[in-house]
Coordinates of C-alpha atoms in Angstrom, one line a residue:
X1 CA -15.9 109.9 120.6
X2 CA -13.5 110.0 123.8
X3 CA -14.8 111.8 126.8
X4 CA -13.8 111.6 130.6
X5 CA -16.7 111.3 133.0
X6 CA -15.3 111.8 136.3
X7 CA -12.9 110.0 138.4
X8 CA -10.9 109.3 135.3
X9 CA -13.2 107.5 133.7
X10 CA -12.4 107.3 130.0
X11 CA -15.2 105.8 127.0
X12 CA -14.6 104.8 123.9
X13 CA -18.4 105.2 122.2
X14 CA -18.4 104.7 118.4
X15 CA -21.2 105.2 116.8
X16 CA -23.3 101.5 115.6
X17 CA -23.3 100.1 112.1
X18 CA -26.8 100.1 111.3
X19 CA -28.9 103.8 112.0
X20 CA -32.0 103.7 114.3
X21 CA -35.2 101.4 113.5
X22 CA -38.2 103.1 112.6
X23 CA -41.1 102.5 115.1
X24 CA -39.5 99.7 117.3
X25 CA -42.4 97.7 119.3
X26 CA -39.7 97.8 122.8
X27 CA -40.4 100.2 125.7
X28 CA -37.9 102.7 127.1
X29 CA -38.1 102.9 130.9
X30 CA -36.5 105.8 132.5
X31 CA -35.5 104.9 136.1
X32 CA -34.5 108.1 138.3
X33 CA -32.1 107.1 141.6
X34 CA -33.7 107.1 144.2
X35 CA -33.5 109.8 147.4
X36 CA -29.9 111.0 149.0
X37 CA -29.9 113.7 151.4
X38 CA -28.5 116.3 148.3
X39 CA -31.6 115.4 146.7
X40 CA -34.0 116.0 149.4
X41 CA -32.1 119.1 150.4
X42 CA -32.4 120.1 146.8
X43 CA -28.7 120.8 146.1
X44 CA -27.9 120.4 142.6
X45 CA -26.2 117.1 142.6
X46 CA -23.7 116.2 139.9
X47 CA -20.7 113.9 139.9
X48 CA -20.8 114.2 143.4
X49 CA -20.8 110.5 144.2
X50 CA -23.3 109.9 147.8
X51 CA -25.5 107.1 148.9
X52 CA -29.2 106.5 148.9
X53 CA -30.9 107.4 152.0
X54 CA -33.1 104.6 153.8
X55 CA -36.4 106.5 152.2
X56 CA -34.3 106.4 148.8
X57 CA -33.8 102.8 148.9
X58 CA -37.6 102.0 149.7
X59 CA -38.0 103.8 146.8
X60 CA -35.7 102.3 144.7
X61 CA -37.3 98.5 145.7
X62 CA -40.7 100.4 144.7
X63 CA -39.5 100.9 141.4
X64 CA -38.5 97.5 141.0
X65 CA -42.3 96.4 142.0
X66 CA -43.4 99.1 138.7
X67 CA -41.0 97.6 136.3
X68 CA -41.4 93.5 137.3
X69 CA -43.1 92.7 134.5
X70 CA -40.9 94.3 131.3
X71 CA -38.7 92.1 129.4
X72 CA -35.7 94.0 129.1
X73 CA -33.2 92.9 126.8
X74 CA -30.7 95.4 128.2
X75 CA -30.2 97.6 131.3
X76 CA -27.9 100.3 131.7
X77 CA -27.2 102.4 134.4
X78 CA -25.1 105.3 135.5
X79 CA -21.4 104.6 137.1
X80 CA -22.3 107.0 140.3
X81 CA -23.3 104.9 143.5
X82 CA -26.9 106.0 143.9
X83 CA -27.7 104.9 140.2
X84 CA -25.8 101.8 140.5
X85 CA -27.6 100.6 144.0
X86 CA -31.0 101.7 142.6
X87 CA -30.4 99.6 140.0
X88 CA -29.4 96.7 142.3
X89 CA -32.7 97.0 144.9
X90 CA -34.9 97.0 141.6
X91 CA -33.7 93.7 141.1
X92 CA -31.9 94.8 137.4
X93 CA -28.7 93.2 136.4
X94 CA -27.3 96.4 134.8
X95 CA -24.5 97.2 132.6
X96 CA -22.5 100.6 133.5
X97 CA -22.4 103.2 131.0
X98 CA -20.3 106.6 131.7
X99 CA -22.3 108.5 129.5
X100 CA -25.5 108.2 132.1
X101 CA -23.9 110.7 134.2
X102 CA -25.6 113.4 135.5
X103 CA -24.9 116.8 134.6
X104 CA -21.7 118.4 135.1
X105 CA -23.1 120.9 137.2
X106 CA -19.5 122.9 137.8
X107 CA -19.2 125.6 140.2
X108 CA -23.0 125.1 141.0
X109 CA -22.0 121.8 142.2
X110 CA -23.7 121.0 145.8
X111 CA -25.7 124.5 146.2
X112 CA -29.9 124.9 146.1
X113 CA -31.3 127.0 143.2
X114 CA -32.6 129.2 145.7
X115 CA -28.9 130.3 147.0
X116 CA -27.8 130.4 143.6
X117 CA -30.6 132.9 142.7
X118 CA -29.8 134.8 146.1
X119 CA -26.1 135.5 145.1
X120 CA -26.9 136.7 141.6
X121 CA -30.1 138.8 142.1
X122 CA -32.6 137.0 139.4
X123 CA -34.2 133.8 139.1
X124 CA -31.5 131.8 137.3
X125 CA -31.9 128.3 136.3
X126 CA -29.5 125.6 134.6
X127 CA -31.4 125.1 131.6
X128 CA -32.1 129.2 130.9
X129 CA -28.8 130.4 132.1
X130 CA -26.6 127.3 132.4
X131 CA -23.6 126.6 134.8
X132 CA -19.9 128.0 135.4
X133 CA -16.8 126.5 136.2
X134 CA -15.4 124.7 139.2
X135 CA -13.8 121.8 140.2
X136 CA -15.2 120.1 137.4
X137 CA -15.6 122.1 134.4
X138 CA -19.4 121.9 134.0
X139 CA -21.4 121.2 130.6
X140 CA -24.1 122.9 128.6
X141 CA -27.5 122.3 127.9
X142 CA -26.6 120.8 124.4
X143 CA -22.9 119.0 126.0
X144 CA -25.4 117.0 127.7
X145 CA -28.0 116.8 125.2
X146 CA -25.3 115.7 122.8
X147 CA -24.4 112.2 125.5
X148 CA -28.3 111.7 125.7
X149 CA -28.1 111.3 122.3
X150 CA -25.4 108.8 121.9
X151 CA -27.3 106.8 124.3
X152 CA -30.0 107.0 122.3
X153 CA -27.8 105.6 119.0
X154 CA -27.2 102.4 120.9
X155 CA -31.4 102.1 123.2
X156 CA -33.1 102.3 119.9
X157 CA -31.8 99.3 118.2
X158 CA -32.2 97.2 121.4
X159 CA -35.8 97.8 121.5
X160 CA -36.3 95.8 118.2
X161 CA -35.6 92.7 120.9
X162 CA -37.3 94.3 124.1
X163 CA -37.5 96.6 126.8
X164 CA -34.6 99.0 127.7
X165 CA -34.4 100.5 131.0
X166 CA -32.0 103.5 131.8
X167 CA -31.4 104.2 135.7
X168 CA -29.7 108.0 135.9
X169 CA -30.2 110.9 136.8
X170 CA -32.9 113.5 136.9
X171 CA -31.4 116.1 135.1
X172 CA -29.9 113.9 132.5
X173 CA -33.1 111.6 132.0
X174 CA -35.0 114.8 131.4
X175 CA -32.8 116.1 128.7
X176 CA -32.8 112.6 127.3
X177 CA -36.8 112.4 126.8
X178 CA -36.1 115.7 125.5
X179 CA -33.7 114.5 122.5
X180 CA -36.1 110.8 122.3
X181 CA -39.2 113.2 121.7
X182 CA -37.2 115.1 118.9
X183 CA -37.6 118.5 120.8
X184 CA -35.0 121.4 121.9
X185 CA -33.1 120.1 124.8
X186 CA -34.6 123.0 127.1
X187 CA -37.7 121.4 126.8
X188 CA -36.8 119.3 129.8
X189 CA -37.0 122.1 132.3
X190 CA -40.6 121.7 131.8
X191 CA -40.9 117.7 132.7
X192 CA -39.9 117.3 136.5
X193 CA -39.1 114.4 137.4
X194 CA -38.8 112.6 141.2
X195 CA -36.6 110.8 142.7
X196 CA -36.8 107.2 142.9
X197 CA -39.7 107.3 139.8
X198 CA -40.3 105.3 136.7
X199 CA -41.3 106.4 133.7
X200 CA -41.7 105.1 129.9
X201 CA -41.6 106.3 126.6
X202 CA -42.6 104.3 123.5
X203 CA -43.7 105.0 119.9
X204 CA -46.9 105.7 118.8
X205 CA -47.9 105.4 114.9
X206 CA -44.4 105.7 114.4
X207 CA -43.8 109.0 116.3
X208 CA -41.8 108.6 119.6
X209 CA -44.3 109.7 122.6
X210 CA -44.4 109.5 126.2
X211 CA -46.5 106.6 127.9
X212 CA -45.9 107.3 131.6
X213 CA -44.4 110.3 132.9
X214 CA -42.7 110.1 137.0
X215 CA -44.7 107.5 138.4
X216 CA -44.4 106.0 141.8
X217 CA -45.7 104.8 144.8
X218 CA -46.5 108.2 145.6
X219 CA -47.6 111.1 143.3
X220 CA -45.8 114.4 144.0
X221 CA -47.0 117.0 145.6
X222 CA -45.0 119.7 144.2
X223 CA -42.3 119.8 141.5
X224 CA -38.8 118.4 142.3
X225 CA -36.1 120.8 143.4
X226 CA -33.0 118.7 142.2

């Protein structure tokens, strides 16, 4: 499989020799970025490549305190900037992997759900209705289920020797626990997730299952808008 991931970034991602163990012991730590403004503002944030705010770096240090005591035998995290610095303040030596992106969020790039439902007249969503074109051309539910799952060809494997921790994006990360938990990709518009939380998934008797679902330092008050 060859893709492009923004910013002409091009990946060569074969698929492994061996297929997936069955019931590995290792731990799959989802890390979301911590805050930018986009995030707090709850524009849907893509490829868009911004910082973490001051908050969103506290946060991303926070993280770092949750996962201290994991032995990870790998790390991989998104190429954007706010991945790659959470990674870095939660004190993970990370490897970069283009398919962590976020979602390719198109024409609906930058913009809040709630003007998005204003200029169409109904209460759209990505995962119900999906995105359009723009200066990027944008992905579907299953485009990005279908990366989630490639990650998941080369995680599984690793946890035969350890932890695995993925730093990404919300969007992305929900999908992902989506395709681990052997469910319909649109099942992750019903997991929110924060930014700057941690949380695990594992198997248990052999069935993949979630352990700890967005934890952090503190527990949200209402569900995420980006």
């Amino acid at each position: 499989m060859r893709s492009d991931y923004g910013d002409g970034v091009t990946m060569n991602d074969p698929l492994p020799d061996h297929p997936s163990p069955d019931n590995p012991t290792g731990k799959l730590v989802l890390l979301r970025h911590g805050e930018t403004e986009w995030s707090k503002a709850g524009f849907h944030t893509g490829l868009t490549d911004i910082p973490l705010t001051p908050r969103g770096e506290d946060l991303a240090r926070g993280a770092g305190q949750l996962v201290a005591d994991y032995d990870f035998s790998l790390v991989l995290c998104s190429p954007l900037e706010r991945a790659r610095r959470t990674a870095e303040l939660a004190g993970l030596h990370a490897e970069v992997d283009p398919l962590l992106v976020e979602w390719d969020y198109g024409g609906y790039e930058g913009r809040t759900t709630k003007d998005i439902r204003e200029e169409l007249g109904y209460d759209w969503s990505a995962f119900t209705h999906g995105v359009i074109r723009g200066k990027t051309p944008g992905e579907t539910v299953e485009e990005v289920a279908a990366r989630a799952s490639r990650v998941l060809t080369r995680v599984l494997p690793a946890l035969v020797d350890g932890d695995v921790a993925l730093v990404a994006h919300g969007h992305f990360l929900r999908i992902l626990t989506a395709v681990y938990l052997r469910l319909a990709p649109r099942f992750g518009a019903q997991i929110t997730l924060d930014a700057g939380s941690v949380s695990v998934l594992s198997f248990y008797r052999e069935q993949p299952a979630i352990l700890t679902w967005n934890y952090g330092l503190e527990l949200p008050l209402a569900p995420s808008e980006s």
